[in-house]
Amino acid sequence: MRIRSTHKGQLPIPSIPTGATEAHVIPALRNSLLSIGKLCDAGLHAHFTAKHVKVIGPRGNIILQGSRDPTTRMWMVPLPLFGPI
């Protein structure tokens, strides 16, 4: 089975640089994927531990944070709800 993006949008998170807010809508996935590479390329930093992740802005402020799911072992980062993309 091939998983495809149906369309693109922008994540409405003002604290993230515009270049890192492009999002692909993939209806076949239950959860969204976040591109750590895009966030780091935009000047943000990602700090991972065994149980948590934080995305940190250039001034040291925490922009996003999440925790690791013990079953899937993937980091879950809740995104703020600003409306549809």
C-alpha positions as a printed NumPy array, in Angstrom:
array([[ 0.   ,  0.   ,  0.   ],
       [ 1.318,  3.424, -0.921],
       [ 0.564,  6.311,  1.376],
       [ 0.108,  9.634, -0.385],
       [-0.437, 13.22 ,  0.566],
       [-3.738, 14.618, -0.7  ],
       [-2.845, 18.293, -0.333],
       [-0.556, 20.782,  1.427],
       [-1.134, 23.495,  3.961],
       [ 0.659, 25.632,  6.514],
       [ 0.716, 24.863, 10.225],
       [-0.723, 27.929, 11.961],
       [ 1.912, 28.122, 14.696],
       [ 3.23 , 31.707, 14.845],
       [ 6.315, 30.8  , 16.898],
       [ 7.67 , 28.541, 14.124],
       [ 9.436, 30.196, 11.151],
       [ 7.337, 30.11 ,  7.98 ],
       [ 9.788, 27.842,  6.148],
       [ 9.144, 25.076,  8.667],
       [ 5.343, 25.223,  8.732],
       [ 4.572, 23.439,  5.449],
       [ 2.371, 20.422,  6.13 ],
       [ 1.186, 17.51 ,  3.996],
       [-2.259, 16.071,  4.648],
       [-2.102, 12.26 ,  4.596],
       [-5.551, 10.823,  5.371],
       [-4.212,  7.25 ,  5.695],
       [-2.188,  8.168,  8.802],
       [-3.912,  8.31 , 12.159],
       [-1.399, 10.872, 13.472],
       [ 0.563, 13.583, 11.72 ],
       [ 4.313, 13.471, 11.146],
       [ 6.479, 16.403, 12.172],
       [ 9.66 , 17.153, 10.24 ],
       [12.45 , 17.661, 12.766],
       [14.792, 18.39 ,  9.852],
       [12.664, 21.338,  8.694],
       [12.471, 22.719, 12.22 ],
       [16.255, 22.472, 12.687],
       [16.916, 23.953,  9.219],
       [14.759, 26.924, 10.298],
       [17.055, 27.626, 13.26 ],
       [15.207, 25.708, 15.962],
       [16.719, 22.955, 18.101],
       [15.221, 19.582, 19.026],
       [16.24 , 17.947, 22.28 ],
       [15.33 , 14.286, 22.737],
       [15.589, 12.157, 25.851],
       [14.378,  8.6  , 26.36 ],
       [10.939,  9.914, 27.381],
       [10.535, 13.496, 26.158],
       [11.186, 15.857, 23.257],
       [11.375, 19.646, 23.235],
       [11.637, 21.979, 20.244],
       [13.488, 25.078, 21.373],
       [13.538, 28.5  , 19.711],
       [16.592, 30.691, 19.105],
       [16.012, 32.554, 22.39 ],
       [15.874, 29.321, 24.398],
       [12.08 , 29.288, 24.655],
       [10.194, 25.992, 24.366],
       [ 8.029, 26.088, 21.227],
       [ 6.73 , 22.502, 21.191],
       [ 7.103, 19.596, 23.577],
       [ 5.909, 16.06 , 23.816],
       [ 6.492, 12.643, 25.266],
       [ 7.399,  9.209, 23.979],
       [ 4.618,  6.684, 23.584],
       [ 5.638,  3.539, 25.501],
       [ 3.869,  1.244, 23.024],
       [ 4.951,  2.677, 19.659],
       [ 8.168,  4.263, 21.023],
       [ 7.434,  7.31 , 18.851],
       [ 7.466, 10.829, 20.258],
       [ 4.   , 12.389, 20.384],
       [ 3.92 , 16.181, 20.095],
       [ 0.492, 17.753, 20.48 ],
       [ 0.072, 20.671, 18.089],
       [-1.866, 23.753, 19.16 ],
       [-5.321, 24.   , 17.59 ],
       [-5.563, 27.23 , 15.624],
       [-7.996, 25.943, 12.994],
       [-7.812, 23.838,  9.818],
       [-4.723, 23.921,  7.621]])
